Amino acid sequence: MPDFTLVIGDKNYSSWSLRPWLLMTQAGIGFDEAGIRLRQPDTRQQILAHSPSAKVPALKHQGLLIWDSLAIAEYLAELFPHRHLWPRDVAARARARSISAEMHSGFQALRSHLPMDIIGRHPGKGLEAEGVAGDIERVRHIWRDTRSQYGAGGPFLFGPFGIADAMFAPVVSRFTTYDVPVDAQCRAYMEAVWNLPAMRKWIEGARAQMNAYGTG
Ligand SMILES: N[C@@H](CCC(=O)N[C@@H](CS)C(=O)NCC(=O)O)C(=O)O
């Protein structure tokens, strides 16, 4: 029995849940999953039974409750220092924290007009909405800049897969769903994330859930 229980929302829609789930699965940290169906009359009640934030994700570990995706990532990085979930180099680590925090607190237009729908395909939808083009350009710049400066050791933002990639994974999904134009460097990064075994597993889970709900 793993020590961890991760409380998450619908795999097709819950971008915040994807982040710690992907991080833990890809890092080989075992956990039990407690899934809550979003957008139901009792969703809030169901989440409150686990977390006072009334939001998913939340992580339970040995009597502790950690809520909020970035707090969960930080907790795991502290518990498993040898897994290097943040980059080893201090400058790279500062950059990884900066872009992860920027992702966590920003990109409102991208979030509201291009919501995650991981198995859906809506090419071009929402791209003209106010603020979306600026958010998209900022993401593309972050990916290109980080890959060029720090990505030599692998196909991810800082080489090996880590927290920053988990934070941006839902954006890779959105760019795929809404067919956002990207250059070859961004495309290669998106493919690396999309083809992660853990990402494939999450997408299959999303498909299975949507079929079970009768909406797939
Ligand atoms: N800042 C939070 C955001 C969490 C969040 O907004 N989660 C959404 C689902 S993706 C949620 O729980 N919404 C409540 C609801 O749908 O009732 C985090 O990083 O974990």
mmCIF file of C-alpha atoms and ligand atoms in Angstrom:
data_model
loop_
_atom_site.group_PDB
_atom_site.id
_atom_site.type_symbol
_atom_site.label_atom_id
_atom_site.label_comp_id
_atom_site.label_asym_id
_atom_site.label_seq_id
_atom_site.Cartn_x
_atom_site.Cartn_y
_atom_site.Cartn_z
ATOM 1 C CA MET A 1 0.000 0.000 0.000
ATOM 2 C CA PRO A 2 1.571 3.297 -1.032
ATOM 3 C CA ASP A 3 1.848 6.006 1.603
ATOM 4 C CA PHE A 4 0.382 8.564 -0.763
ATOM 5 C CA THR A 5 -3.165 9.252 -1.886
ATOM 6 C CA LEU A 6 -3.612 11.821 -4.612
ATOM 7 C CA VAL A 7 -7.076 13.326 -4.876
ATOM 8 C CA ILE A 8 -7.762 14.396 -8.453
ATOM 9 C CA GLY A 9 -10.566 15.546 -10.754
ATOM 10 C CA ASP A 10 -11.655 14.365 -14.214
ATOM 11 C CA LYS A 11 -8.669 13.339 -16.291
ATOM 12 C CA ASN A 12 -10.021 14.997 -19.420
ATOM 13 C CA TYR A 13 -10.528 18.398 -17.815
ATOM 14 C CA SER A 14 -8.550 18.785 -14.613
ATOM 15 C CA SER A 15 -5.349 20.458 -15.709
ATOM 16 C CA TRP A 16 -4.259 21.073 -12.119
ATOM 17 C CA SER A 17 -4.676 17.403 -11.260
ATOM 18 C CA LEU A 18 -2.584 16.314 -14.235
ATOM 19 C CA ARG A 19 0.486 18.149 -12.920
ATOM 20 C CA PRO A 20 1.244 16.193 -9.706
ATOM 21 C CA TRP A 21 -0.175 12.959 -11.168
ATOM 22 C CA LEU A 22 2.247 13.152 -14.091
ATOM 23 C CA LEU A 23 5.136 14.121 -11.854
ATOM 24 C CA MET A 24 4.578 11.233 -9.433
ATOM 25 C CA THR A 25 3.841 8.644 -12.094
ATOM 26 C CA GLN A 26 6.794 9.627 -14.248
ATOM 27 C CA ALA A 27 9.118 9.723 -11.212
ATOM 28 C CA GLY A 28 7.953 6.268 -10.110
ATOM 29 C CA ILE A 29 6.485 7.491 -6.804
ATOM 30 C CA GLY A 30 3.638 5.076 -6.033
ATOM 31 C CA PHE A 31 0.280 6.422 -4.911
ATOM 32 C CA ASP A 32 -3.382 5.569 -4.606
ATOM 33 C CA GLU A 33 -5.748 7.668 -6.621
ATOM 34 C CA ALA A 34 -9.009 9.155 -5.356
ATOM 35 C CA GLY A 35 -10.976 10.490 -8.307
ATOM 36 C CA ILE A 36 -13.756 13.056 -7.973
ATOM 37 C CA ARG A 37 -16.067 13.859 -10.827
ATOM 38 C CA LEU A 38 -16.134 17.611 -11.470
ATOM 39 C CA ARG A 39 -19.121 19.731 -12.552
ATOM 40 C CA GLN A 40 -21.631 17.693 -10.540
ATOM 41 C CA PRO A 41 -24.081 19.070 -7.959
ATOM 42 C CA ASP A 42 -22.105 17.395 -5.148
ATOM 43 C CA THR A 43 -18.576 18.061 -6.470
ATOM 44 C CA ARG A 44 -17.775 20.718 -3.878
ATOM 45 C CA GLN A 45 -19.020 18.499 -1.055
ATOM 46 C CA GLN A 46 -16.991 15.556 -2.358
ATOM 47 C CA ILE A 47 -13.797 17.601 -2.528
ATOM 48 C CA LEU A 48 -14.408 19.148 0.904
ATOM 49 C CA ALA A 49 -14.449 15.640 2.361
ATOM 50 C CA HIS A 50 -10.736 15.528 1.440
ATOM 51 C CA SER A 51 -9.510 19.126 1.383
ATOM 52 C CA PRO A 52 -10.611 22.422 2.979
ATOM 53 C CA SER A 53 -9.498 24.260 -0.172
ATOM 54 C CA ALA A 54 -12.500 22.767 -2.047
ATOM 55 C CA LYS A 55 -10.092 22.252 -4.963
ATOM 56 C CA VAL A 56 -8.195 19.355 -6.442
ATOM 57 C CA PRO A 57 -5.453 18.201 -6.476
ATOM 58 C CA ALA A 58 -4.661 17.359 -2.870
ATOM 59 C CA LEU A 59 -2.070 14.909 -1.594
ATOM 60 C CA LYS A 60 -2.450 12.864 1.592
ATOM 61 C CA HIS A 61 0.704 11.512 3.167
ATOM 62 C CA GLN A 62 1.138 10.067 6.660
ATOM 63 C CA GLY A 63 -1.521 12.244 8.243
ATOM 64 C CA LEU A 64 -0.470 15.337 6.310
ATOM 65 C CA LEU A 65 -2.591 17.037 3.707
ATOM 66 C CA ILE A 66 -0.887 19.081 1.010
ATOM 67 C CA TRP A 67 -3.117 20.963 -1.401
ATOM 68 C CA ASP A 68 -2.338 23.000 -4.475
ATOM 69 C CA SER A 69 -0.305 21.567 -7.350
ATOM 70 C CA LEU A 70 2.854 23.569 -6.760
ATOM 71 C CA ALA A 71 2.908 22.915 -3.009
ATOM 72 C CA ILE A 72 2.592 19.183 -3.756
ATOM 73 C CA ALA A 73 5.496 19.362 -6.212
ATOM 74 C CA GLU A 74 7.652 21.196 -3.650
ATOM 75 C CA TYR A 75 6.779 18.649 -0.953
ATOM 76 C CA LEU A 76 7.757 15.753 -3.220
ATOM 77 C CA ALA A 77 11.005 17.473 -4.215
ATOM 78 C CA GLU A 78 11.887 17.728 -0.507
ATOM 79 C CA LEU A 79 10.939 14.120 0.234
ATOM 80 C CA PHE A 80 12.814 12.685 -2.753
ATOM 81 C CA PRO A 81 15.917 14.868 -3.222
ATOM 82 C CA HIS A 82 17.749 12.110 -5.097
ATOM 83 C CA ARG A 83 15.090 12.181 -7.851
ATOM 84 C CA HIS A 84 16.048 15.748 -8.781
ATOM 85 C CA LEU A 85 12.530 16.893 -9.550
ATOM 86 C CA TRP A 86 14.008 20.407 -9.714
ATOM 87 C CA PRO A 87 17.241 20.904 -11.731
ATOM 88 C CA ARG A 88 20.513 20.282 -9.839
ATOM 89 C CA ASP A 89 22.147 23.567 -10.819
ATOM 90 C CA VAL A 90 21.121 26.568 -8.692
ATOM 91 C CA ALA A 91 20.667 28.949 -11.656
ATOM 92 C CA ALA A 92 18.631 26.381 -13.591
ATOM 93 C CA ARG A 93 16.628 25.654 -10.454
ATOM 94 C CA ALA A 94 15.829 29.348 -9.993
ATOM 95 C CA ARG A 95 14.691 29.534 -13.614
ATOM 96 C CA ALA A 96 12.592 26.364 -13.235
ATOM 97 C CA ARG A 97 10.913 27.836 -10.162
ATOM 98 C CA SER A 98 10.311 31.135 -11.966
ATOM 99 C CA ILE A 99 8.585 29.600 -14.974
ATOM 100 C CA SER A 100 6.630 27.151 -12.815
ATOM 101 C CA ALA A 101 5.378 29.991 -10.607
ATOM 102 C CA GLU A 102 4.585 32.063 -13.697
ATOM 103 C CA MET A 103 2.545 29.170 -15.064
ATOM 104 C CA HIS A 104 0.840 28.682 -11.732
ATOM 105 C CA SER A 105 -0.231 32.311 -11.283
ATOM 106 C CA GLY A 106 -0.610 33.597 -14.840
ATOM 107 C CA PHE A 107 -1.907 32.836 -18.320
ATOM 108 C CA GLN A 108 -5.506 33.714 -17.426
ATOM 109 C CA ALA A 109 -6.595 34.198 -21.044
ATOM 110 C CA LEU A 110 -5.146 30.860 -22.129
ATOM 111 C CA ARG A 111 -6.848 29.158 -19.194
ATOM 112 C CA SER A 112 -10.274 30.599 -19.712
ATOM 113 C CA HIS A 113 -10.486 30.517 -23.515
ATOM 114 C CA LEU A 114 -8.580 27.281 -24.171
ATOM 115 C CA PRO A 115 -9.664 25.003 -21.303
ATOM 116 C CA MET A 116 -8.039 21.591 -21.113
ATOM 117 C CA ASP A 117 -9.988 18.947 -23.045
ATOM 118 C CA ILE A 118 -7.273 16.391 -23.506
ATOM 119 C CA ILE A 119 -9.102 14.011 -25.843
ATOM 120 C CA GLY A 120 -11.060 16.780 -27.630
ATOM 121 C CA ARG A 121 -9.913 18.470 -30.838
ATOM 122 C CA HIS A 122 -11.110 22.032 -31.556
ATOM 123 C CA PRO A 123 -8.612 23.490 -34.036
ATOM 124 C CA GLY A 124 -8.427 27.277 -33.903
ATOM 125 C CA LYS A 125 -11.207 27.690 -31.327
ATOM 126 C CA GLY A 126 -10.586 30.541 -28.876
ATOM 127 C CA LEU A 127 -7.362 31.689 -30.505
ATOM 128 C CA GLU A 128 -8.816 35.103 -31.411
ATOM 129 C CA ALA A 129 -10.049 35.866 -27.878
ATOM 130 C CA GLU A 130 -8.514 38.815 -26.052
ATOM 131 C CA GLY A 131 -5.163 38.069 -24.432
ATOM 132 C CA VAL A 132 -4.794 34.589 -25.892
ATOM 133 C CA ALA A 133 -2.199 35.464 -28.565
ATOM 134 C CA GLY A 134 -0.004 37.164 -25.942
ATOM 135 C CA ASP A 135 -0.204 34.176 -23.577
ATOM 136 C CA ILE A 136 0.620 31.786 -26.420
ATOM 137 C CA GLU A 137 3.630 33.838 -27.504
ATOM 138 C CA ARG A 138 4.872 33.974 -23.907
ATOM 139 C CA VAL A 139 4.636 30.167 -23.587
ATOM 140 C CA ARG A 140 6.433 29.631 -26.887
ATOM 141 C CA HIS A 141 9.169 32.037 -25.776
ATOM 142 C CA ILE A 142 9.577 30.262 -22.416
ATOM 143 C CA TRP A 143 9.884 26.860 -24.107
ATOM 144 C CA ARG A 144 12.391 28.038 -26.747
ATOM 145 C CA ASP A 145 14.472 30.063 -24.319
ATOM 146 C CA THR A 146 14.599 27.358 -21.649
ATOM 147 C CA ARG A 147 15.325 24.536 -24.101
ATOM 148 C CA SER A 148 18.131 26.574 -25.695
ATOM 149 C CA GLN A 149 19.738 27.642 -22.415
ATOM 150 C CA TYR A 150 19.185 24.642 -20.167
ATOM 151 C CA GLY A 151 17.868 21.710 -22.193
ATOM 152 C CA ALA A 152 21.076 20.112 -23.506
ATOM 153 C CA GLY A 153 20.813 17.038 -21.262
ATOM 154 C CA GLY A 154 17.532 15.677 -22.671
ATOM 155 C CA PRO A 155 14.334 16.555 -24.547
ATOM 156 C CA PHE A 156 12.638 18.448 -21.679
ATOM 157 C CA LEU A 157 12.913 22.061 -20.498
ATOM 158 C CA PHE A 158 15.913 21.383 -18.262
ATOM 159 C CA GLY A 159 17.049 18.157 -19.959
ATOM 160 C CA PRO A 160 15.469 15.388 -17.880
ATOM 161 C CA PHE A 161 11.747 15.526 -17.071
ATOM 162 C CA GLY A 162 10.943 17.522 -13.944
ATOM 163 C CA ILE A 163 8.478 19.777 -12.140
ATOM 164 C CA ALA A 164 8.600 22.570 -14.743
ATOM 165 C CA ASP A 165 7.560 20.082 -17.450
ATOM 166 C CA ALA A 166 4.715 18.804 -15.276
ATOM 167 C CA MET A 167 3.549 22.402 -14.787
ATOM 168 C CA PHE A 168 3.493 22.991 -18.552
ATOM 169 C CA ALA A 169 2.043 19.575 -19.532
ATOM 170 C CA PRO A 170 -1.573 20.875 -19.594
ATOM 171 C CA VAL A 171 -0.410 23.640 -21.952
ATOM 172 C CA VAL A 172 1.007 20.990 -24.280
ATOM 173 C CA SER A 173 -2.443 19.405 -24.166
ATOM 174 C CA ARG A 174 -4.185 22.729 -24.899
ATOM 175 C CA PHE A 175 -1.840 23.516 -27.795
ATOM 176 C CA THR A 176 -2.672 20.066 -29.228
ATOM 177 C CA THR A 177 -6.443 20.360 -28.733
ATOM 178 C CA TYR A 178 -6.690 23.870 -30.219
ATOM 179 C CA ASP A 179 -3.955 23.282 -32.829
ATOM 180 C CA VAL A 180 -1.851 26.262 -31.768
ATOM 181 C CA PRO A 181 0.868 27.006 -34.359
ATOM 182 C CA VAL A 182 4.382 26.245 -33.067
ATOM 183 C CA ASP A 183 7.873 26.108 -34.558
ATOM 184 C CA ALA A 184 9.983 22.945 -34.816
ATOM 185 C CA GLN A 185 11.682 23.484 -31.451
ATOM 186 C CA CYS A 186 8.379 23.842 -29.594
ATOM 187 C CA ARG A 187 6.883 20.942 -31.589
ATOM 188 C CA ALA A 188 9.751 18.654 -30.539
ATOM 189 C CA TYR A 189 9.254 19.643 -26.898
ATOM 190 C CA MET A 190 5.511 19.051 -27.107
ATOM 191 C CA GLU A 191 6.077 15.615 -28.633
ATOM 192 C CA ALA A 192 8.488 14.686 -25.843
ATOM 193 C CA VAL A 193 5.842 15.550 -23.229
ATOM 194 C CA TRP A 194 2.964 14.007 -25.190
ATOM 195 C CA ASN A 195 4.857 10.704 -25.593
ATOM 196 C CA LEU A 196 5.881 10.314 -21.962
ATOM 197 C CA PRO A 197 4.613 6.920 -20.768
ATOM 198 C CA ALA A 198 2.849 8.631 -17.856
ATOM 199 C CA MET A 199 1.190 11.143 -20.202
ATOM 200 C CA ARG A 200 -0.039 8.289 -22.451
ATOM 201 C CA LYS A 201 -1.450 6.591 -19.368
ATOM 202 C CA TRP A 202 -3.284 9.745 -18.250
ATOM 203 C CA ILE A 203 -4.739 10.282 -21.750
ATOM 204 C CA GLU A 204 -5.945 6.672 -21.869
ATOM 205 C CA GLY A 205 -7.491 7.185 -18.434
ATOM 206 C CA ALA A 206 -9.241 10.338 -19.698
ATOM 207 C CA ARG A 207 -10.626 8.439 -22.691
ATOM 208 C CA ALA A 208 -11.865 5.596 -20.485
ATOM 209 C CA GLN A 209 -13.533 8.029 -18.076
ATOM 210 C CA MET A 210 -15.256 9.951 -20.863
ATOM 211 C CA ASN A 211 -16.537 6.675 -22.338
ATOM 212 C CA ALA A 212 -17.785 5.606 -18.924
ATOM 213 C CA TYR A 213 -19.542 8.970 -18.483
ATOM 214 C CA GLY A 214 -21.107 8.495 -21.915
ATOM 215 C CA THR A 215 -19.579 11.690 -23.283
ATOM 216 C CA GLY A 216 -16.560 10.275 -25.156
HETATM 217 N N1 LIG B 1 -4.120 26.716 -7.660
HETATM 218 C C1 LIG B 1 -4.747 25.416 -7.545
HETATM 219 C C2 LIG B 1 -5.890 25.334 -8.523
HETATM 220 C C3 LIG B 1 -6.738 24.096 -8.339
HETATM 221 C C4 LIG B 1 -8.047 24.148 -9.130
HETATM 222 O O1 LIG B 1 -8.512 25.227 -9.532
HETATM 223 N N2 LIG B 1 -8.651 22.964 -9.326
HETATM 224 C C5 LIG B 1 -9.957 22.866 -9.973
HETATM 225 C C6 LIG B 1 -10.024 21.674 -10.930
HETATM 226 S S1 LIG B 1 -8.789 21.689 -12.185
HETATM 227 C C7 LIG B 1 -11.017 22.578 -8.924
HETATM 228 O O2 LIG B 1 -10.795 21.845 -7.990
HETATM 229 N N3 LIG B 1 -12.200 23.189 -9.053
HETATM 230 C C8 LIG B 1 -13.275 22.970 -8.125
HETATM 231 C C9 LIG B 1 -14.517 22.474 -8.762
HETATM 232 O O3 LIG B 1 -14.503 22.170 -9.966
HETATM 233 O O4 LIG B 1 -15.520 22.392 -8.044
HETATM 234 C C10 LIG B 1 -3.662 24.343 -7.773
HETATM 235 O O5 LIG B 1 -2.590 24.687 -8.304
HETATM 236 O O6 LIG B 1 -3.835 23.173 -7.381
#
